[in-house]
């Protein structure tokens, strides 16, 4: 955000300076040339005309307008911004829930496009593309070993449904040519739904999109058929999305007439959202997991469950975004997302953290949580008496700066080391996992299910040595003491990444959730 702001400052100041110069230069001219009668937003248009006509080089007026509007919106609050016409579609994709393309999850490793998995039911799966395939040519042009980027891959493979794209796949030592007809591809917002034990289910919600409610209900119903009576909803790292998606999920969990959330703004009257008679899971015991990256719609869901005493909230204080944005399209194809209201939890809390000091300090506030010790001890949190509220059953909760969990779980850094950080940043663990999964795919699928892999597969000393050697190939010297300190975490990550490459997010979370302190505390609280 700071780099963007710095980028736009020259444009803003150039317009301001030009306006002053233009007005000043006309003060001594005749009335016919004076613009002293110009008022309101007309000054900006006059300055743009002046720059376009008189500037020493040709200028792109639309780009100047885009950058100026963008800067002005950023000055209002951290979440109001301008989206150029070129960016609108890409910005909407993760929330709308689908896009057109060939339907593969991919990763670029050493300038090679690896297919992590074809999306189930998508165009690539239908023509026979498999996980582990390498895309080496698109429309006859080589894309392997040529410094390909994610942006370039998306540009080559995405396109309107019904159009065709020719790709060449390398599978082991053979090459295959495919013609793929692009189609609508779903983007799932519920990463996984799975059982943790005989009675407790787990659902990971990655974002709140158009399809999230539908995905959530499907996941819960499938888990109930497997005997689930208690549910953990993981909102950690979920930055939010559509308010309606969060409200609809709350409606499934809360009984009729319970307040879910209300919004209010200067030009928007108070609007209250109540649970209806739709309630599908009134008796399901709930645990909601949040952290410092849970924001917006995640906080609406967590706040509604907490204020209605419907379940327990565990983890660390959430981000603190209590502003509601409305997206408005403009004739040039661009759009604005403008803050039009604040939202409040049922107890009346606005959990928006302060932003008056500017966008830079707003986003750096999370680093302050590390510095003041809040990430490691709840005692470091400054609970303000004037922001005290009560839940439906009279429990005390606090507003201002996020949702405070009922049960605090500190950030675990006991395994951290400089060596682990270096191999993480260098991509050693991901590269090793991808290569291992690629080389042992048939064996893994034959010997394991996702569950048995999570429970019985071990990262052996031999595999650890291969990881160390791969790191050395990337110029990272082995540090025995640091490796020993981080070994359990390194092995867990490698195992989880292998599982993801074989069984997608379902397999990943079966491994990732093991020995997770927040999950463990959730299971303890749900057993009370």
XYZ file of C-alpha atoms in Angstrom:
528
model
C 0.000 0.000 0.000
C 2.799 2.372 0.886
C 4.580 1.832 -2.441
C 1.358 2.489 -4.327
C 0.738 5.647 -2.370
C 4.251 6.869 -3.098
C 3.757 6.112 -6.767
C 0.607 8.220 -6.960
C 1.910 11.174 -4.985
C 3.709 12.783 -7.970
C 0.523 12.659 -10.041
C -1.554 14.181 -7.275
C 0.976 16.912 -6.568
C 1.444 17.558 -10.273
C -2.285 18.186 -10.631
C -2.318 20.372 -7.529
C 0.661 22.400 -8.736
C -0.773 22.713 -12.220
C -4.062 23.919 -10.788
C -2.325 26.586 -8.743
C -0.189 27.656 -11.690
C -3.175 27.718 -14.013
C -5.274 29.808 -11.655
C -2.394 32.155 -10.914
C -1.474 32.627 -14.539
C -5.006 33.760 -15.330
C -5.431 36.298 -12.537
C -4.214 39.202 -14.715
C -5.888 38.123 -17.923
C -9.189 39.319 -19.299
C -12.471 38.009 -17.990
C -12.953 35.878 -21.099
C -9.891 33.829 -20.183
C -10.540 33.696 -16.440
C -11.716 30.521 -14.708
C -12.514 32.276 -11.474
C -16.116 31.115 -11.761
C -15.102 27.448 -11.769
C -16.091 25.669 -8.584
C -16.357 22.188 -7.146
C -15.052 19.274 -9.215
C -14.728 21.377 -12.375
C -11.235 22.516 -11.361
C -9.895 18.987 -11.794
C -11.315 18.753 -15.298
C -9.830 22.139 -16.218
C -6.416 21.084 -14.949
C -6.603 17.820 -16.888
C -7.445 19.761 -20.053
C -4.537 22.090 -19.393
C -2.070 19.223 -18.911
C -3.362 17.366 -21.955
C -3.053 20.461 -24.185
C 0.111 22.082 -22.891
C 2.364 19.377 -21.428
C 5.683 18.959 -23.264
C 4.956 15.310 -24.182
C 1.779 13.439 -25.038
C -0.071 12.149 -21.990
C -2.656 9.426 -21.514
C -5.539 11.260 -19.873
C -7.295 8.062 -18.757
C -4.209 6.883 -16.872
C -3.865 10.225 -15.086
C -7.541 10.080 -14.107
C -7.194 6.488 -12.859
C -4.179 7.308 -10.704
C -5.633 10.534 -9.323
C -8.941 8.931 -8.340
C -7.068 6.002 -6.827
C -4.974 8.333 -4.674
C -7.995 10.309 -3.495
C -9.899 7.171 -2.461
C -6.896 5.837 -0.551
C -6.923 9.017 1.502
C -10.472 8.297 2.740
C -9.816 4.988 4.497
C -7.666 1.892 3.958
C -10.414 -0.095 2.224
C -11.818 2.354 -0.331
C -10.090 2.088 -3.677
C -10.384 2.438 -7.433
C -10.211 -0.480 -9.863
C -9.225 0.165 -13.461
C -11.237 -1.436 -16.245
C -8.420 -3.916 -16.912
C -8.398 -5.055 -13.297
C -12.135 -5.381 -12.628
C -12.568 -8.953 -13.847
C -9.477 -10.236 -12.077
C -10.505 -8.549 -8.815
C -13.954 -10.120 -8.925
C -12.901 -13.706 -9.718
C -12.084 -14.879 -6.178
C -15.440 -13.573 -4.913
C -17.683 -14.457 -7.826
C -16.707 -18.091 -7.509
C -15.860 -18.977 -11.085
C -13.882 -18.030 -14.177
C -13.300 -19.380 -17.653
C -10.210 -21.444 -18.376
C -8.814 -24.953 -18.750
C -9.251 -25.981 -15.106
C -5.901 -26.827 -13.565
C -4.117 -25.874 -10.395
C -0.501 -25.292 -11.328
C 2.794 -24.210 -9.908
C 5.953 -22.973 -11.638
C 9.080 -24.822 -10.567
C 12.413 -24.078 -12.257
C 10.659 -22.357 -15.190
C 8.400 -25.366 -15.716
C 4.601 -25.374 -15.336
C 3.612 -28.335 -13.147
C -0.025 -29.418 -13.004
C -0.728 -29.873 -9.300
C -4.186 -31.201 -10.025
C -6.851 -30.870 -12.722
C -10.020 -29.454 -11.212
C -12.638 -32.146 -10.841
C -15.053 -32.118 -13.762
C -13.094 -29.396 -15.564
C -11.961 -29.330 -19.212
C -8.423 -30.592 -18.511
C -9.573 -33.587 -16.518
C -12.039 -34.481 -19.264
C -9.315 -34.693 -21.944
C -6.992 -36.731 -19.734
C -4.520 -34.281 -18.220
C -3.204 -35.635 -14.920
C -1.559 -34.342 -11.782
C 2.200 -34.197 -12.259
C 2.014 -33.389 -15.980
C 4.257 -30.603 -17.225
C 2.896 -28.036 -19.676
C 5.796 -27.406 -22.053
C 4.076 -25.760 -25.031
C 1.002 -23.599 -25.591
C -0.148 -23.132 -29.188
C 3.196 -24.559 -30.299
C 5.248 -21.975 -28.398
C 7.717 -23.238 -25.822
C 6.790 -22.239 -22.247
C 9.284 -24.421 -20.379
C 12.686 -23.017 -19.431
C 11.880 -19.516 -20.676
C 11.346 -17.616 -17.407
C 7.573 -18.001 -17.569
C 5.517 -16.058 -14.993
C 2.173 -16.778 -13.321
C 0.684 -13.767 -15.117
C 1.856 -15.069 -18.487
C 0.516 -18.573 -17.773
C -2.893 -17.188 -16.856
C -2.929 -15.032 -19.983
C -2.166 -18.068 -22.142
C -4.541 -20.550 -20.533
C -7.530 -18.455 -19.473
C -10.058 -17.290 -22.005
C -13.763 -17.192 -22.888
C -15.655 -20.442 -22.534
C -16.007 -22.333 -25.792
C -12.640 -21.225 -27.148
C -9.904 -23.809 -27.666
C -6.258 -23.922 -26.673
C -3.632 -26.430 -27.813
C -1.118 -27.578 -25.211
C 1.739 -30.048 -25.216
C 2.179 -32.085 -22.051
C 5.290 -33.930 -20.927
C 4.498 -36.997 -18.839
C 7.644 -38.774 -17.693
C 9.632 -39.088 -20.915
C 6.719 -38.835 -23.333
C 4.960 -35.863 -24.901
C 1.218 -35.628 -25.571
C -0.765 -32.991 -27.481
C -4.182 -31.946 -26.205
C -6.820 -29.591 -27.519
C -8.751 -28.222 -24.549
C -12.051 -26.382 -24.843
C -12.191 -23.703 -22.167
C -15.190 -23.705 -19.859
C -16.456 -22.169 -16.634
C -14.238 -23.193 -13.726
C -15.475 -23.008 -10.129
C -13.263 -21.401 -7.492
C -14.090 -23.141 -4.251
C -14.118 -21.059 -1.088
C -14.491 -24.000 1.293
C -11.061 -25.631 1.090
C -12.063 -28.843 2.836
C -14.631 -30.526 5.051
C -13.464 -33.584 6.987
C -13.862 -35.490 10.229
C -11.225 -35.003 12.932
C -12.583 -37.813 15.103
C -15.799 -39.821 15.392
C -17.974 -36.831 16.363
C -16.049 -33.624 15.503
C -16.019 -32.217 11.988
C -13.720 -29.581 10.504
C -14.501 -27.046 7.769
C -11.906 -24.639 6.405
C -13.457 -21.513 4.845
C -10.835 -19.659 2.792
C -12.971 -16.696 1.670
C -16.601 -15.571 1.564
C -17.677 -15.724 -2.077
C -20.905 -16.150 -4.016
C -20.841 -19.922 -3.578
C -19.584 -20.126 0.039
C -22.966 -20.685 1.681
C -23.841 -23.476 -0.726
C -20.410 -25.113 -0.255
C -20.691 -24.804 3.521
C -24.114 -26.456 3.700
C -22.972 -29.278 1.432
C -19.907 -29.853 3.617
C -21.876 -29.842 6.887
C -24.506 -32.218 5.544
C -21.838 -34.675 4.365
C -20.118 -34.564 7.765
C -23.400 -35.075 9.619
C -23.942 -38.239 7.597
C -20.581 -39.416 8.978
C -21.723 -38.878 12.571
C -20.669 -35.283 13.242
C -22.314 -33.614 16.245
C -19.682 -30.899 16.830
C -18.069 -28.592 14.259
C -14.861 -26.587 14.066
C -15.052 -23.739 11.528
C -11.548 -22.519 10.655
C -11.508 -18.838 9.620
C -7.789 -18.309 10.197
C -6.261 -16.348 7.320
C -9.721 -15.643 5.841
C -9.696 -12.002 4.736
C -13.464 -11.834 4.179
C -15.574 -11.166 1.106
C -19.314 -10.861 0.674
C -21.324 -9.907 3.754
C -24.315 -11.923 2.517
C -22.244 -15.117 2.472
C -21.402 -14.727 6.167
C -24.983 -13.775 7.034
C -26.382 -16.835 5.250
C -24.044 -19.172 7.116
C -25.042 -17.532 10.424
C -28.660 -18.064 9.437
C -28.001 -21.822 9.279
C -26.477 -21.815 12.774
C -28.591 -19.334 14.775
C -32.231 -19.740 15.724
C -34.949 -17.463 14.371
C -34.941 -13.759 15.307
C -31.378 -13.730 16.664
C -29.574 -10.620 15.408
C -26.621 -11.466 13.164
C -25.212 -8.035 12.324
C -26.348 -4.511 11.553
C -24.869 -1.829 9.296
C -25.193 1.948 9.322
C -23.622 4.871 7.488
C -24.174 8.587 6.896
C -26.182 7.989 3.721
C -27.320 4.477 4.618
C -29.990 3.953 7.281
C -29.519 1.275 9.883
C -30.085 -2.163 8.382
C -30.440 -5.193 10.629
C -29.908 -8.805 9.592
C -31.795 -11.385 11.658
C -31.736 -15.161 11.549
C -34.812 -16.615 9.869
C -36.636 -19.906 10.386
C -34.165 -21.540 7.971
C -31.972 -22.709 10.872
C -30.635 -26.094 9.770
C -28.138 -26.833 12.540
C -29.504 -25.417 15.817
C -27.972 -28.158 17.981
C -24.546 -28.407 16.357
C -21.842 -27.504 18.903
C -19.499 -24.892 17.449
C -15.906 -23.746 17.739
C -14.729 -20.845 15.546
C -11.000 -20.380 14.895
C -9.640 -16.890 14.145
C -6.278 -15.167 13.970
C -4.776 -11.786 13.117
C -5.563 -12.335 9.410
C -9.266 -13.096 9.890
C -11.125 -10.014 8.673
C -14.402 -8.525 7.520
C -16.963 -11.282 6.835
C -14.938 -13.647 9.033
C -15.377 -11.212 11.901
C -19.109 -10.920 11.197
C -19.499 -14.685 11.535
C -17.282 -14.906 14.632
C -18.967 -11.870 16.234
C -22.471 -13.218 15.652
C -21.603 -16.608 17.161
C -19.859 -14.982 20.146
C -22.480 -12.322 20.941
C -25.315 -14.840 20.716
C -23.372 -17.282 22.945
C -23.773 -19.894 20.224
C -20.227 -21.291 20.356
C -16.652 -20.638 21.464
C -14.095 -18.462 19.661
C -10.471 -19.596 19.819
C -7.164 -18.249 18.568
C -5.868 -14.686 18.520
C -7.444 -11.264 18.041
C -8.781 -10.798 14.516
C -7.721 -8.101 12.056
C -10.304 -5.436 12.917
C -12.122 -4.479 9.701
C -15.581 -3.133 10.469
C -16.167 -1.164 7.250
C -18.574 -2.155 4.477
C -17.618 -1.491 0.847
C -19.944 -1.129 -2.121
C -18.635 -1.750 -5.625
C -19.928 0.684 -8.233
C -19.203 0.270 -11.961
C -18.481 3.340 -14.106
C -19.078 3.932 -17.832
C -15.387 3.483 -18.701
C -15.429 -0.081 -17.353
C -13.670 0.824 -14.130
C -15.182 0.514 -10.674
C -14.871 1.957 -7.203
C -15.136 0.125 -3.915
C -16.249 2.822 -1.517
C -16.859 2.476 2.201
C -20.544 3.266 2.678
C -21.231 1.967 6.206
C -19.831 0.403 9.337
C -21.036 -2.932 10.588
C -21.776 -3.790 14.199
C -21.994 -7.145 15.962
C -25.240 -8.038 17.787
C -23.998 -6.533 21.075
C -23.374 -3.216 19.296
C -19.623 -3.572 18.834
C -17.863 -1.918 15.916
C -14.637 -3.873 15.650
C -12.946 -1.503 13.163
C -9.447 -0.649 14.336
C -8.289 3.007 14.126
C -7.042 4.283 10.767
C -6.907 8.055 11.277
C -3.100 8.031 11.327
C -2.962 6.853 7.720
C -2.850 3.650 5.721
C 0.792 2.942 6.498
C 0.331 2.743 10.259
C -2.977 0.918 9.756
C -1.373 -2.041 8.013
C 1.719 -1.938 10.205
C -0.469 -2.370 13.291
C -0.099 -6.125 12.979
C 3.672 -5.798 13.430
C 3.004 -3.816 16.597
C 1.170 -6.846 17.970
C 4.413 -8.802 17.701
C 6.441 -6.019 19.266
C 4.146 -5.453 22.242
C 3.931 -9.180 22.990
C 0.240 -9.622 22.180
C 0.901 -12.562 19.850
C 2.381 -14.502 22.751
C 0.366 -13.374 25.779
C -3.209 -12.182 26.181
C -2.048 -10.096 29.149
C -0.388 -7.725 26.662
C -3.761 -6.713 25.170
C -5.034 -3.302 26.247
C -8.719 -3.911 26.941
C -10.481 -0.543 27.038
C -13.254 -0.113 29.595
C -15.250 2.222 27.357
C -15.400 -0.490 24.678
C -16.939 -3.109 26.965
C -20.119 -4.849 25.770
C -22.170 -7.825 26.916
C -23.349 -10.906 25.061
C -26.864 -12.270 25.067
C -26.146 -14.241 28.239
C -24.286 -11.382 29.921
C -20.665 -12.308 29.211
C -18.241 -9.412 28.731
C -16.773 -8.818 25.260
C -14.779 -5.897 23.893
C -15.023 -3.795 20.749
C -12.462 -1.771 18.841
C -9.707 -3.472 16.908
C -11.093 -6.899 16.105
C -12.842 -9.863 17.700
C -11.167 -10.998 20.919
C -11.314 -14.794 21.282
C -12.894 -16.495 24.268
C -9.806 -18.700 24.494
C -6.451 -17.202 23.567
C -3.836 -19.416 21.883
C -0.359 -17.859 21.582
C 1.696 -17.993 18.415
C 4.033 -20.975 18.608
C 7.581 -20.089 17.544
C 9.357 -22.804 19.529
C 10.355 -24.589 16.314
C 11.537 -21.511 14.417
C 15.142 -21.180 13.257
C 17.076 -19.173 10.693
C 17.831 -22.390 8.805
C 14.157 -23.316 8.500
C 13.258 -19.814 7.380
C 15.945 -19.879 4.689
C 14.822 -23.190 3.217
C 11.204 -22.053 3.359
C 11.895 -18.801 1.522
C 14.039 -20.625 -1.042
C 11.171 -22.998 -1.818
C 13.185 -26.068 -0.785
C 10.353 -27.788 1.079
C 7.790 -27.194 -1.649
C 10.153 -28.248 -4.435
C 11.115 -31.412 -2.577
C 7.491 -32.298 -1.827
C 6.388 -31.689 -5.409
C 9.211 -33.808 -6.830
C 8.603 -36.586 -4.312
C 4.879 -36.686 -5.054
C 5.583 -36.640 -8.783
C 8.036 -39.543 -8.580
C 5.989 -41.679 -6.148
C 2.435 -40.825 -7.188
C 1.437 -44.352 -8.250
C 3.045 -45.876 -5.161
C 1.392 -43.400 -2.773
C -2.045 -43.839 -4.317
C -1.647 -47.607 -4.219
C -0.373 -47.894 -0.655
C -2.319 -45.150 1.124
C -5.614 -43.389 1.426
C -5.460 -39.727 2.428
C -6.302 -40.708 6.009
C -3.814 -43.565 6.305
C -1.100 -41.365 4.791
C -1.766 -38.693 7.417
C -1.684 -41.247 10.216
C 1.175 -43.550 9.211
C 3.520 -41.994 6.622
C 6.869 -40.917 8.093
C 9.547 -38.531 6.874
C 12.508 -40.869 7.332
C 16.122 -39.874 8.061
C 16.864 -40.712 4.427
C 14.250 -38.193 3.240
C 15.562 -35.618 5.718
C 19.018 -36.025 4.204
C 17.607 -35.478 0.710
C 15.982 -32.229 1.924
C 19.308 -31.088 3.386
C 21.105 -31.895 0.126
C 18.518 -30.013 -1.941
C 18.991 -26.996 0.324
C 22.758 -27.226 -0.166
C 22.238 -27.284 -3.946
C 20.436 -23.965 -3.496
C 23.378 -22.550 -1.559
C 22.020 -23.016 1.971
C 24.599 -24.429 4.373
C 23.435 -27.103 6.783
C 23.070 -26.046 10.419
C 22.724 -29.178 12.548
C 21.470 -27.578 15.771
C 18.945 -25.383 13.939
C 17.727 -28.316 11.860
C 17.208 -30.380 14.996
C 15.194 -27.553 16.569
C 12.965 -27.207 13.487
C 12.895 -30.836 12.348
C 9.356 -31.638 13.504
C 7.933 -28.578 11.735
C 9.984 -29.164 8.587
C 8.794 -32.773 8.421
C 5.185 -31.783 9.030
C 5.284 -29.238 6.215
C 6.892 -31.646 3.764
C 4.340 -34.326 4.596
C 1.449 -31.865 4.251
C 2.752 -30.577 0.893
C 3.115 -34.131 -0.420
C -0.469 -34.840 0.684
C -1.732 -31.717 -1.085
C -0.085 -32.773 -4.341
C -1.764 -36.184 -4.147
C -5.115 -35.534 -2.398
C -5.553 -31.741 -2.731
C -6.536 -29.652 0.302
C -8.371 -32.596 1.838
C -5.113 -34.459 2.302
C -3.224 -31.321 3.261
C -5.468 -30.487 6.218
C -5.553 -34.081 7.466
C -1.815 -33.634 8.064
C -1.747 -29.918 8.876
C -4.303 -30.157 11.668
C -2.277 -32.742 13.587
C -0.715 -31.284 16.739
C -2.227 -27.866 15.953
C -2.596 -26.221 19.399
C -5.745 -24.328 18.374
C -7.371 -27.526 17.099
C -6.318 -29.376 20.248
C -7.839 -26.702 22.509
C -11.006 -26.706 20.381
C -11.394 -30.454 20.868
C -10.927 -30.009 24.603
C -13.551 -27.254 24.837
C -16.034 -29.135 22.670
C -15.727 -32.170 24.912
C -16.849 -30.205 28.004
